[in-house]
Structure formats: structure tokens, C-alpha cells
Short mmCIF file of C-alpha atoms and ligand atoms in Angstrom, two decimals:
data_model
loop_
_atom_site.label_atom_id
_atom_site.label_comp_id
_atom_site.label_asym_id
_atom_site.label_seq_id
_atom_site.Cartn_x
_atom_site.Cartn_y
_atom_site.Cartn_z
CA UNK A 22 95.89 158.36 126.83
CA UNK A 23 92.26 158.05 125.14
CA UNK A 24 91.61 154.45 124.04
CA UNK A 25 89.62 155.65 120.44
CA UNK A 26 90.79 158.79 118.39
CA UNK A 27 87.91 159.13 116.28
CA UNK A 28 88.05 161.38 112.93
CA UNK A 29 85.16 163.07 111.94
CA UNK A 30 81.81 164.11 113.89
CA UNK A 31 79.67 162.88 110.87
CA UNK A 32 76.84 160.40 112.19
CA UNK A 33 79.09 157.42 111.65
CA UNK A 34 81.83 159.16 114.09
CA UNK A 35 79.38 160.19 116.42
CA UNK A 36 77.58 157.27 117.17
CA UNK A 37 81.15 155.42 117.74
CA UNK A 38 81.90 157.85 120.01
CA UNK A 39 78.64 158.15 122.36
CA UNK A 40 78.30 153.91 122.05
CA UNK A 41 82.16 153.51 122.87
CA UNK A 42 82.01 156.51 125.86
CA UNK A 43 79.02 154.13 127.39
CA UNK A 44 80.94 150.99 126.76
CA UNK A 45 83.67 152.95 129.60
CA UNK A 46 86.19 153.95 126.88
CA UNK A 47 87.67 157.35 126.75
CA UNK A 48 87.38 158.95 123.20
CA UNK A 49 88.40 162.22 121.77
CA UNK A 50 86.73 163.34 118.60
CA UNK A 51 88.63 165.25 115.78
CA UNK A 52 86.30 167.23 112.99
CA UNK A 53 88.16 168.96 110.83
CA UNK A 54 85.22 171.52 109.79
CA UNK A 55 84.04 174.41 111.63
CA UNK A 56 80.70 172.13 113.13
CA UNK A 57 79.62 169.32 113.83
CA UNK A 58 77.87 166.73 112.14
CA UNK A 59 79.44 166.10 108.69
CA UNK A 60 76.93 166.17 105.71
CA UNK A 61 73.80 166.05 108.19
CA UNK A 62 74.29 169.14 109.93
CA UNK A 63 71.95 171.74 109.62
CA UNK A 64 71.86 174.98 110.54
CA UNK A 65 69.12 177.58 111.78
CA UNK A 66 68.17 180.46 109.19
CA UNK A 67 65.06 182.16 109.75
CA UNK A 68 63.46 180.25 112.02
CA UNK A 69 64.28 177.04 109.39
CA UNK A 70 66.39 174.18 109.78
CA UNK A 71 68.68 174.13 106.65
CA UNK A 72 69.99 171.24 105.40
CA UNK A 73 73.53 172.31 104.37
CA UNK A 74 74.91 169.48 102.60
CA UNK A 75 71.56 168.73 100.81
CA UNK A 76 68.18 167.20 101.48
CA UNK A 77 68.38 164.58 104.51
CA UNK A 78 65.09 162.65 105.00
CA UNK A 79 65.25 159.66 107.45
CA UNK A 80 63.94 156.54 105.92
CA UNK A 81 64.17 152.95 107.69
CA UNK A 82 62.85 149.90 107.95
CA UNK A 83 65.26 148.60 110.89
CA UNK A 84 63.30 148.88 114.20
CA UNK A 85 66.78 148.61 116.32
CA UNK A 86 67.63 151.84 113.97
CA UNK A 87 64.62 153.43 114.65
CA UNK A 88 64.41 153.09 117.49
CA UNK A 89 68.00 154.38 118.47
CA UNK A 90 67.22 157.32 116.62
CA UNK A 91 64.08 158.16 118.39
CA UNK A 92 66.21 158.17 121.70
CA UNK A 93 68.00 161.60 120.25
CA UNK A 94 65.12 163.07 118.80
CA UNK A 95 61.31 163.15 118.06
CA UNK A 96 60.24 163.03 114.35
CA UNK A 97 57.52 164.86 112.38
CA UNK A 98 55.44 163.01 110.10
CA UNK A 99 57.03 164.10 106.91
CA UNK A 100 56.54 161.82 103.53
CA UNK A 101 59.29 162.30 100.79
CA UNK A 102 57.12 163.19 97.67
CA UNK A 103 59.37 165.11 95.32
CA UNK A 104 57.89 167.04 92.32
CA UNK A 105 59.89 166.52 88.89
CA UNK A 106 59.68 169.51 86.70
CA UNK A 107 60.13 168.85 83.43
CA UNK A 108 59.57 172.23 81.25
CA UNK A 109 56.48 173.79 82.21
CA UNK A 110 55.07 170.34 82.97
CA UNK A 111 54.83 168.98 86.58
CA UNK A 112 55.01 165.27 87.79
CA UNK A 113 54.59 163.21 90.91
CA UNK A 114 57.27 161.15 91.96
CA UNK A 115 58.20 158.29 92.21
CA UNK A 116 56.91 157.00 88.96
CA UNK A 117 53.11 156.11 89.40
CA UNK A 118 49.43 156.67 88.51
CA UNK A 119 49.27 159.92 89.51
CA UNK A 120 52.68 160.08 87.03
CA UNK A 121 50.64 158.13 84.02
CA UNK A 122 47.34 159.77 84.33
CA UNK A 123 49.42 163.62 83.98
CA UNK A 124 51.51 162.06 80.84
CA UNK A 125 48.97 160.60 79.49
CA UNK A 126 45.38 162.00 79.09
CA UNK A 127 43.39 159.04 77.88
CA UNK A 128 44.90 156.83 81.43
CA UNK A 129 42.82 156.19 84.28
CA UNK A 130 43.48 152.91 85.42
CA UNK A 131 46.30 150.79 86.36
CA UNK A 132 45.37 148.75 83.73
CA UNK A 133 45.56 151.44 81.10
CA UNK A 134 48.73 152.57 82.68
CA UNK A 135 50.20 148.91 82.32
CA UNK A 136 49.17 148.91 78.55
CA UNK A 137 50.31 152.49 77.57
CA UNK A 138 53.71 151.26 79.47
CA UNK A 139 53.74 148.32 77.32
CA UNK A 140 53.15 149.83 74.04
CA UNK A 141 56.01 152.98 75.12
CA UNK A 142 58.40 149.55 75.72
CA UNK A 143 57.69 147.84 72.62
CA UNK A 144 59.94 149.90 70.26
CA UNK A 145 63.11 150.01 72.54
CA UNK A 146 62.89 146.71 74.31
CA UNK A 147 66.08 144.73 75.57
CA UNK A 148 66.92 141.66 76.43
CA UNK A 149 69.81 142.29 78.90
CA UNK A 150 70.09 145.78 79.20
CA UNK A 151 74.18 146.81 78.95
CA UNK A 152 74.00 150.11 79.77
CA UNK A 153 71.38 152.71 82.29
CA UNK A 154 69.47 153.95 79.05
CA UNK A 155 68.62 150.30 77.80
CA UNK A 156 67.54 149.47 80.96
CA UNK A 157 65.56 152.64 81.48
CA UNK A 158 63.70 151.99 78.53
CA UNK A 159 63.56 148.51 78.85
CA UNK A 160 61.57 149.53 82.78
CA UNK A 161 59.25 152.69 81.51
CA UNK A 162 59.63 153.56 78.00
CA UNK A 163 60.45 156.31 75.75
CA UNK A 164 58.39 158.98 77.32
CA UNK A 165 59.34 158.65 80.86
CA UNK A 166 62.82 157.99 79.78
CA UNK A 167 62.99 161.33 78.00
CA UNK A 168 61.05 163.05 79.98
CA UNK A 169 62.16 162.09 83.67
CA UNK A 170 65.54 160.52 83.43
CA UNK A 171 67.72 161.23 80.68
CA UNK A 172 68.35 164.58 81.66
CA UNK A 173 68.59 164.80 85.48
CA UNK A 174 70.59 161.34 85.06
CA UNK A 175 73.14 162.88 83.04
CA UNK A 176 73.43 166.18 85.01
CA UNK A 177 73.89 164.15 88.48
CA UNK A 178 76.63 161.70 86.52
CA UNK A 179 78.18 163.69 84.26
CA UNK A 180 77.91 161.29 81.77
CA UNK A 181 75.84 159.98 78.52
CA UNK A 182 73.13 157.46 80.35
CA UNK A 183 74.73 155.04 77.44
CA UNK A 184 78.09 155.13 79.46
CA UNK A 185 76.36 154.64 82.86
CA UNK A 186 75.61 151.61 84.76
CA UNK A 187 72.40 150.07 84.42
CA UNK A 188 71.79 149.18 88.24
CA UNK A 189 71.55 153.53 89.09
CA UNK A 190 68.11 153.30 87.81
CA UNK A 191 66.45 149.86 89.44
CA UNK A 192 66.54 152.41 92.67
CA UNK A 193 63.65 153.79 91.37
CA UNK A 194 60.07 152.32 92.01
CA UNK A 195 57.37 151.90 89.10
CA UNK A 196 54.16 151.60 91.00
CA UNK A 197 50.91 150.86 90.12
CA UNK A 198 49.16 153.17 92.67
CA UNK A 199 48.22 156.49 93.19
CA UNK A 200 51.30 156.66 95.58
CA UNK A 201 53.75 159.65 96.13
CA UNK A 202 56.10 158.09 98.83
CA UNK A 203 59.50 158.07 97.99
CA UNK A 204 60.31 155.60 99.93
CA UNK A 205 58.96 151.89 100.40
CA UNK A 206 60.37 152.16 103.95
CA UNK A 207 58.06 151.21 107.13
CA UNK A 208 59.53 154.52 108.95
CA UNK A 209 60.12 157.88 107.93
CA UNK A 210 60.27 161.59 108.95
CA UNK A 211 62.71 164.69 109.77
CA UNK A 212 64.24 165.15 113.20
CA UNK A 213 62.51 168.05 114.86
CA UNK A 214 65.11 170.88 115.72
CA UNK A 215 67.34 170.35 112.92
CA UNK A 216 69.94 167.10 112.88
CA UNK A 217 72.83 168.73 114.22
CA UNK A 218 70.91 168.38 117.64
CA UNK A 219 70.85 164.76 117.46
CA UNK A 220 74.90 164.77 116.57
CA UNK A 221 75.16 167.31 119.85
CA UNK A 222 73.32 164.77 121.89
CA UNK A 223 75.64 162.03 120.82
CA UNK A 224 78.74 163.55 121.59
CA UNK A 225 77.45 165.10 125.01
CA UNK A 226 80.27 165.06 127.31
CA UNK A 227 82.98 163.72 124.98
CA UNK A 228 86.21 166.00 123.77
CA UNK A 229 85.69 167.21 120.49
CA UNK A 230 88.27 169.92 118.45
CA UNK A 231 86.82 171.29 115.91
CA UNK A 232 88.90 173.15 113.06
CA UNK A 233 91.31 170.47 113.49
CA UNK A 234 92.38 168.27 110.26
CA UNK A 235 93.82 165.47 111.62
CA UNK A 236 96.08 165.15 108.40
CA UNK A 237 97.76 168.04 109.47
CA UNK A 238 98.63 166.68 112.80
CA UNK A 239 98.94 163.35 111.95
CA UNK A 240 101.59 161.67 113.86
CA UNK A 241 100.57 163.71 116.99
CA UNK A 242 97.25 162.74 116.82
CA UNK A 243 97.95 159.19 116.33
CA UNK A 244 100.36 159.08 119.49
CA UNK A 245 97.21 160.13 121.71
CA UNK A 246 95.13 157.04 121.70
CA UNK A 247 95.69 152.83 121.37
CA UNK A 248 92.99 152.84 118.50
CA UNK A 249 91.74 155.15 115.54
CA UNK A 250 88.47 155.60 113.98
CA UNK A 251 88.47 157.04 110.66
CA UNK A 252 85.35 158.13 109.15
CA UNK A 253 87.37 160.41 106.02
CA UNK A 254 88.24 159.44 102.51
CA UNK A 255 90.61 155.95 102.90
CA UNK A 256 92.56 157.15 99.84
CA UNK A 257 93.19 160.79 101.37
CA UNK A 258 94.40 159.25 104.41
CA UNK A 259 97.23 156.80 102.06
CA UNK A 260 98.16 159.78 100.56
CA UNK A 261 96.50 158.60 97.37
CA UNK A 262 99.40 155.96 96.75
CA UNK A 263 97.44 153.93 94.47
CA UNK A 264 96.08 156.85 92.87
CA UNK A 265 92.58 158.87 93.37
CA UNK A 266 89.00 157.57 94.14
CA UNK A 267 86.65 159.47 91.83
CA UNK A 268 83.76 160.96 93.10
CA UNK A 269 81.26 163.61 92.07
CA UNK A 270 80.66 166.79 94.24
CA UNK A 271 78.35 168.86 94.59
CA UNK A 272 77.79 172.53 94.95
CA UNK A 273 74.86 174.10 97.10
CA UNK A 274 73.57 177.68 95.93
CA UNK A 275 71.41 178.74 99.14
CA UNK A 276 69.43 181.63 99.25
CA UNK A 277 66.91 183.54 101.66
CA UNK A 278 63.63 184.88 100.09
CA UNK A 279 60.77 187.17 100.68
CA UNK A 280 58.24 184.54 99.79
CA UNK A 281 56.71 182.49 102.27
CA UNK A 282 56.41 179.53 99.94
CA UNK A 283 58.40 179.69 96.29
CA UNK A 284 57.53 175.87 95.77
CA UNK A 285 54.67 174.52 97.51
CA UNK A 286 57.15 171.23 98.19
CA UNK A 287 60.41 170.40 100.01
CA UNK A 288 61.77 168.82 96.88
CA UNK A 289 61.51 169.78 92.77
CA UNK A 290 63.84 167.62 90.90
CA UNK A 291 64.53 169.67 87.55
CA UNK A 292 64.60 167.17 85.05
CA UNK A 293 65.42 169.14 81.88
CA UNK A 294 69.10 168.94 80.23
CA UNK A 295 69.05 172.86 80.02
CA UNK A 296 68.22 173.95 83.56
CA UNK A 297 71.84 173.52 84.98
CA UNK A 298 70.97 172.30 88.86
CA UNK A 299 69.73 169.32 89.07
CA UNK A 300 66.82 169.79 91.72
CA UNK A 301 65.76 172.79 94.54
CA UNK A 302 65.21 172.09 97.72
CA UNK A 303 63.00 174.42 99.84
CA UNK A 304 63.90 173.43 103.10
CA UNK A 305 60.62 175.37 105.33
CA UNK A 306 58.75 172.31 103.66
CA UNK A 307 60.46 169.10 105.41
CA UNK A 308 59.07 170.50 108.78
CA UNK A 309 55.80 172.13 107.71
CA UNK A 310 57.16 175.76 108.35
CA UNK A 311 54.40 178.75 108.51
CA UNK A 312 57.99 181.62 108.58
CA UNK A 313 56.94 184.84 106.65
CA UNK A 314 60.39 183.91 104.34
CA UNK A 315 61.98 180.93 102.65
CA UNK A 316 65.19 179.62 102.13
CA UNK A 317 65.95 177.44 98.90
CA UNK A 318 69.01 175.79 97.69
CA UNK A 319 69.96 174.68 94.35
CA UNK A 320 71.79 171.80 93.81
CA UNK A 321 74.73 171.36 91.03
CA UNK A 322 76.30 168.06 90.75
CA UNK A 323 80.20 168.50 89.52
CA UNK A 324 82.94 166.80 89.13
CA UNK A 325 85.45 165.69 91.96
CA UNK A 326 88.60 167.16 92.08
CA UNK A 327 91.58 167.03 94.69
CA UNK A 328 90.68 169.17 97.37
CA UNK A 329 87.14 169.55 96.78
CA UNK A 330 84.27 168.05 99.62
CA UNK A 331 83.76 164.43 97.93
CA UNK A 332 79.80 163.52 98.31
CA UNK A 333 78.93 160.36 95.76
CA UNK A 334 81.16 157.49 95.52
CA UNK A 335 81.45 156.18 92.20
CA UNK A 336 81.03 152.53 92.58
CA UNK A 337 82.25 151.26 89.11
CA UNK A 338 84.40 148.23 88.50
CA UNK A 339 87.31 150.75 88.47
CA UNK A 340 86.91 152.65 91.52
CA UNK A 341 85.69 149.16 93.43
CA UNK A 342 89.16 147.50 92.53
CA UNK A 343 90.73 150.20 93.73
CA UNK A 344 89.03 151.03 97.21
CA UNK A 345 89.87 147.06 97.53
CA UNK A 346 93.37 147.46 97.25
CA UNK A 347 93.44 150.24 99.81
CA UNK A 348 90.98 148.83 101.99
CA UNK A 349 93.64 145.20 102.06
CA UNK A 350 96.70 147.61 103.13
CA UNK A 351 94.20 149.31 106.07
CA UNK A 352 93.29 145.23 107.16
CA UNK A 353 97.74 145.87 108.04
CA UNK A 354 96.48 148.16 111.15
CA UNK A 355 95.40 146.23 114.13
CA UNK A 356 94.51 149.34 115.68
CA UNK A 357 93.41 150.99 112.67
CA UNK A 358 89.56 151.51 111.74
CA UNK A 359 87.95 152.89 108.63
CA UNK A 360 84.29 153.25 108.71
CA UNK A 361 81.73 156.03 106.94
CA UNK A 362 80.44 156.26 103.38
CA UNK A 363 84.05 157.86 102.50
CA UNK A 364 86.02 154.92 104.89
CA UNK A 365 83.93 152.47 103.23
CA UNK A 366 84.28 154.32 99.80
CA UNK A 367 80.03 153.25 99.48
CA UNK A 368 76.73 155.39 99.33
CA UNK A 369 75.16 154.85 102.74
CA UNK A 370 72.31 156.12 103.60
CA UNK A 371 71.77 157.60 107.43
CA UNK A 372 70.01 154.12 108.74
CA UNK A 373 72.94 151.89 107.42
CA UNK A 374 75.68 153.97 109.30
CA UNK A 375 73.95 153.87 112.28
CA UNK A 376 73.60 150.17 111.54
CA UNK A 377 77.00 149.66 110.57
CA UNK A 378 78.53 151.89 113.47
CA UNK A 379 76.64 149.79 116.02
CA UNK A 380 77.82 146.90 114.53
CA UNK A 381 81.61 147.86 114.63
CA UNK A 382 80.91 148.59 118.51
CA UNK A 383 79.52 145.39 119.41
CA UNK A 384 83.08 144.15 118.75
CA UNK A 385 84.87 146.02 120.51
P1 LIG B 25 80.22 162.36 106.79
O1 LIG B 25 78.94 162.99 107.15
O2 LIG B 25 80.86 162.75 105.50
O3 LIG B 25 81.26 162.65 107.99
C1 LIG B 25 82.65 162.54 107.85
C2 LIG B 25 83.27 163.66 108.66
O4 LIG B 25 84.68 163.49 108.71
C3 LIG B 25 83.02 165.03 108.06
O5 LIG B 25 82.49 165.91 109.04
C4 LIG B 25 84.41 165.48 107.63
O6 LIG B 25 84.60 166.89 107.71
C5 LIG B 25 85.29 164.73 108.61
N1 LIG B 25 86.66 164.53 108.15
C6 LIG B 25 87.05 163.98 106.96
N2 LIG B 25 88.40 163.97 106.88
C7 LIG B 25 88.87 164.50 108.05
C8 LIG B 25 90.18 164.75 108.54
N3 LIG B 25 91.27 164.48 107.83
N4 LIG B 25 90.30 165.31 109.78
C9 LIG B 25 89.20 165.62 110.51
N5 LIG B 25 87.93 165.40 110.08
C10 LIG B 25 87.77 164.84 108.86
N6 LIG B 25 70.93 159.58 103.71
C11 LIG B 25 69.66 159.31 104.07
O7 LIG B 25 69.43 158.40 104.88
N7 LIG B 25 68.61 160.05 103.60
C12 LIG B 25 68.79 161.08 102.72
O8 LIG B 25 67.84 161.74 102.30
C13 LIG B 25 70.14 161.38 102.30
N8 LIG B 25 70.37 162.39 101.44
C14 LIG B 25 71.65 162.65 101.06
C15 LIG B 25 71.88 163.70 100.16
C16 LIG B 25 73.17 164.00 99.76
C17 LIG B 25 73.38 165.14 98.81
C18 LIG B 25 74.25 163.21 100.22
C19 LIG B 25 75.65 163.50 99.74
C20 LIG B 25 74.04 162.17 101.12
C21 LIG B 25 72.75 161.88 101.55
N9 LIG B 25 72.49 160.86 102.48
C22 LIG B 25 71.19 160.59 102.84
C23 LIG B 25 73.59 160.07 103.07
C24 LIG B 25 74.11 160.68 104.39
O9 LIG B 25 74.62 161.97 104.15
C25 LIG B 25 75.17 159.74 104.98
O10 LIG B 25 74.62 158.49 105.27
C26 LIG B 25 75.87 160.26 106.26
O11 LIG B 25 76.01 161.64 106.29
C27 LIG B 25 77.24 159.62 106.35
O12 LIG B 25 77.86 159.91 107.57
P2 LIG B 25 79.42 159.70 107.73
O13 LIG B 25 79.75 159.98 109.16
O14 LIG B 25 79.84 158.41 107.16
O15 LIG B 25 80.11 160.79 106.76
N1 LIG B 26 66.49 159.77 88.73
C1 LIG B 26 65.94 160.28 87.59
N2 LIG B 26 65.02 161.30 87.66
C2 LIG B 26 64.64 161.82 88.86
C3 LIG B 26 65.19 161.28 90.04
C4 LIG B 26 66.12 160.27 89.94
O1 LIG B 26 66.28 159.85 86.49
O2 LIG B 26 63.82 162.76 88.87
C5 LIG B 26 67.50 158.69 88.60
C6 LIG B 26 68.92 159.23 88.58
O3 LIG B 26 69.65 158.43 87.67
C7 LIG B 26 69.40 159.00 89.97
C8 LIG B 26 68.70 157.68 90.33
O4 LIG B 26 67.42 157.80 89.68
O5 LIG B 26 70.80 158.86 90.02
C9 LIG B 26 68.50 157.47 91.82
O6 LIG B 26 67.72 158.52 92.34
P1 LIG B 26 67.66 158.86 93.88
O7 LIG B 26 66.69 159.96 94.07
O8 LIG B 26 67.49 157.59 94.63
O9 LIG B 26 69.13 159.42 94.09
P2 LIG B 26 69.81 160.18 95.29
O10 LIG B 26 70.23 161.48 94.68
O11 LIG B 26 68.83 160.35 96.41
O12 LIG B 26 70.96 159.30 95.60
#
């Protein structure tokens, strides 16, 4: 009898599983893809570490986190910086002077950044914004807005940025610097050797079956071990009884090239309405690769449907009401656990599920 049955090798799985084996507890591990590692894993082509499920870039500023992390791997001393491309026009990210000064030719200073900003507000000001593009314009401006926003926004969501929340776009920082970190965190980098090393590590030495859907084999399963982990989709595992979670997908287009640099940067966010993907990742670039070839994947954002890999929550009143009312009849379960960004029906980045997953073990 194992005392955890824990479903899914994603990072929020795996680091149950290695804390829980050290804690003396005998755990077997179900995945029901072909590998390991849910949307982290990466996998070698060409001498580079490809990031399957999209871009992964680990940003914290929890030192317990970091430091956990650091016990499975080393890190390089990559900086997020994407590039948007908007046209045939380039621009730094995240929005800052390096962002101004490109827009707009007559701004060198923060100062004249502040004022041009000002000016770009005064037309389309709000209040209380209601909706993302109010707020939007209310933060940068028409320019920006139309520029840098609207478009990818609407691609990612799927919807008009009039229908979207506003709170999608505070995320992303204005600053006043000549600045291209992504991230305001204090620690940052990519795992050297790829992250499905670091998932490998984790679950040294514990049972794992892979190819197994534990949906399939559901009441066996269960009758193996006194408590359960799951790290899937709560609704999928109710059988959807109080109907779907919507979430939006995404599709990866990878390819290999004969170019040993198509980019120049790990990440171009295409920010155009009529370019269909919604950014490129050339993956060579997160780990400073010198390989004679390249491999680049496009990213599509689409619609969920029923069957599909879900990858973005969508946290609106709707959705929330309903994850509550499955999450009360999972609270039923003594021995029943849902945890993940797809238990927990809520974008997570990689430092909260290690920070969450270390929390549930503490209890236990
Ligand atoms: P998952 O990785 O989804 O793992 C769940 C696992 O459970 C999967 O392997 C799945 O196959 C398995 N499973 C599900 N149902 C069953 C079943 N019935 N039977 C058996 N197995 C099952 N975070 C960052 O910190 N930085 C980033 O740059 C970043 N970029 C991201 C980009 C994208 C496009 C996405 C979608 C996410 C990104 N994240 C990023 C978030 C990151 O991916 C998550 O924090 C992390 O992968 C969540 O781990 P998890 O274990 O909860 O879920
Ligand atoms: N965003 C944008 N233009 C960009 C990048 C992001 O308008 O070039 C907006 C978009 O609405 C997105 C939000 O900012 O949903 C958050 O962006 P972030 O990069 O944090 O999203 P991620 O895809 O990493 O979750």
C-alpha cells in the first residue's frame, strides 16, 4: 500500500513526491503523458534545450524558493528582455525609456517621457477604468495602447480588450528607466541542462508510470494508496458535473532551422492583429547557445475545448464561482488533495508551486 498516489509529474507533483519520499512516506507517481515534467519539460534538439510547452524563465523573489531550486540545478544568468514587433518597427520590453525614446523621436528624458505619456493620456482618460482597454489607456496612452497591446491582448484572449478585465494589464510595468528586465524579481535565470533534469532529480528513486491516465484506471488507482494528490483539472476529475472550466490553449508550431540565429533574442512578442501567433520563441537564446542551427516555435493562443491540453485559467467572476463550487465538494475528501495551477484552477507561476507544494507538505 503507498501512503500518497500522486497524479501528474508536473513541478507541483514532483516536488510532493521527492518532499513526502524524505518525510518516510511511500509514493507512487502517475503521469499520464509520455514524459515527465508537465508544461516545464523540455526536450534536447540540436544540442538546445526546447521548451515544449512554451517559454519557462525562472523568476523569484522567495529565497526559501530559490534556494530549493538551486539544490536541483545551477542557473545561467539569463534576463527576460522580450522584443515586441509591431510591423516593421521593433520595441524593448517591458514598457520603458528605451520603449519612449524608439516611439517617440523628440524623447530623451524621463521627464519628456512622463510628459509625452501625459499628453497621449489626456484624450482617453478614465476615472475607474471598467474594462482592460480603459485601463490601458488610462496607464500609457493611445500609442502604446495601439501599438503594443490591443492586438497581442486580443489574440492571447480571444476577445475585444473592451470585454476583458481590466486587472490583465496592471501585470505590466511602466518604468521610467532605461530597463529591459521583465521581471522586478531579485532572482532569475534558466536551469542549465534543460528543466526536465530538475523534475528527474526530484523523482529519483520514486515509482513513476508514465502513459498512464489515471481517469482511465480510476478506482484501481485509488485502491492503491490511503491519500491522493491531484495536480489535473478539478473539473475533469468530477466529471464536469457542474459543467466546464474555460480555459484558453495553446498550440506550439516548432521548427528546426539552418540559421544559427533567426532572432537575435529568446523572445519576440508579435504585437500586430494580422500576424496570427502571438509571439516566437527562439529557444538557443535562453542559454546563450553558439549551435550551427536554431529551433523556433510559434505560439497560437486558441480556444479550450473538451479534450484539448488546458494552459490559462480564465479567472473571471464566472469561472471563479464555479471552481468554488467544485473546490467545496473536493473539501468532502479527507484523503483527497487537489493542488497545481489546474487543481487550483489559478495561473501559477513555477516559484508559487514550489511554494505552495512545500507548504501542503509541511502539513502532512
Ligand atoms: P502541470 O505542469 O500542468 O502538471 C500537471 C501534470 O498532470 C501534467 O503532466 C499532466 O499531464 C498530468 N495529468 C493531468 N491529468 C492527469 C490524469 N488524469 N492522469 C495522469 N496525469 C495527469 N511560470 C514561470 O514561473 N515562468 C514562466 O516563464 C512561465 N511561462 C509559462 C508559459 C506558458 C505558456 C504557460 C502555460 C505557463 C507558464 N508558466 C511559467 C507557469 C508554469 O508552467 C507552471 O507554474 C507549472 O508548470 C505548473 O506546474 P503543475 O505541476 O501545477 O502543472
Ligand atoms: N501584453 C501586451 N503586449 C505584450 C505583452 C503582454 O499587451 O507585448 C499584455 C497582454 O494582455 C497579456 C498581459 O500583458 O495578457 C500580461 O503579459 P505577460 O507577458 O505577463 O503574460 P504571460 O503570457 O507571461 O502570462
Amino acid at each position: 500500500m503507498y501512503d500518497y498516489l500522486i497524479v501528474g509529474s508536473g513541478l507541483y507533483g514532483a516536488v510532493c513526491a521527492h518532499e513526502l519520499t524524505n518525510k518516510g512516506y511511500r509514493c507512487l507517481v502517475v503521469e499520464k503523458r509520455s514524459h515527465l515534467g508537465g508544461n516545464i519539460f523540455t526536450e534536447e534538439i540540436e544540442g538546445i534545450q526546447v521548451h515544449k510547452y512554451g517559454a519557462h524563465i525562472f523568476h523569484t523573489s522567495n529565497e526559501e524558493v530559490w534556494k530549493y531550486i538551486n539544490q536541483f540545478s545551477k542557473f545561467n544568468h539569463y534576463i527576460n528582455s522580450p522584443i515586441a514587433r509591431y510591423h516593421n518597427e521593433c520595441y524593448n520590453l517591458p514598457f520603458n525609456m528605451n520603449t519612449f525614446t524608439k516611439l517617440w523621436p523628440d524623447v530623451f528624458t524621463p521627464e519628456e517621457a512622463r510628459k509625452k505619456i501625459e499628453e497621449e493620456k489626456k484624450d482617453s482618460y478614465i476615472e475607474a477604468p471598467s474594462n482592460l482597454e480603459e485601463q490601458a489607456l488610462s496607464l500609457v496612452g493611445k500609442t502604446i495602447y495601439e501599438k503594443l497591446i490591443k492586438g497581442y491582448t486580443e489574440k492571447q484572449w480571444g476577445k475585444s480588450c473592451k470585454e476583458l478585465p481590466a486587472f490583465i494589464i496592471k501585470r505590466l510595468p511602466v518604468r521610467y528607466t532605461f530597463d529591459n528586465n521583465y521581471f522586478n524579481d531579485i532572482y532569475q535565470g534558466i536551469p542549465i541542462g534543460g528543466y526536465t533534469k530538475i523534475i528527474e532529480k526530484m523523482l529519483d528513486g520514486i515509482e513513476v508510470r508514465v502513459n498512464c491516465n489515471f481517469l482511465n484506471q480510476r478506482e484501481e488507482l485509488s485502491s492503491l494508496a490511503k491519500k491522493i494528490i491531484y495536480t489535473g483539472p478539478i473539473d475533469e476529475y468530477y466529471k464536469y458535473c457542474f459543467g466546464p472550466l474555460e480555459y484558453r490553449s495553446i498550440r506550439f508550431e516548432t521548427e528546426v532551422l539552418n540559421s544559427n540565429n533567426y532572432q537575435g533574442n529568446a523572445v519576440v512578442n508579435y504585437t500586430a492583429v494580422d500576424v496570427p501567433y502571438t509571439r516566437i520563441i527562439e529557444h538557443k537564446h535562453f542559454e546563450f547557445g553558439t549551435q550551427e542551427k536554431t529551433v523556433i516555435s510559434k505560439e497560437y493562443s486558441s480556444t479550450w475545448n473538451l479534450g484539448e491540453d488546458p494552459y490559462y485559467p480564465v479567472n473571471d467572476n464566472h469561472n471563479n464561482a464555479l471552481y468554488r463550487k467544485y473546490k467545496a465538494l473536493s473539501l468532502k475528501d479527507k484523503n483527497l488533495f487537489f493542488g497545481g495551477r489546474l487543481g487550483f484552477y489559478k495561473y501559477m507561476d513555477m516559484d508559487d508551486i514550489i511554494e505552495s507544494a512545500l507548504e501542503f507538505v509541511r502539513g502532512e
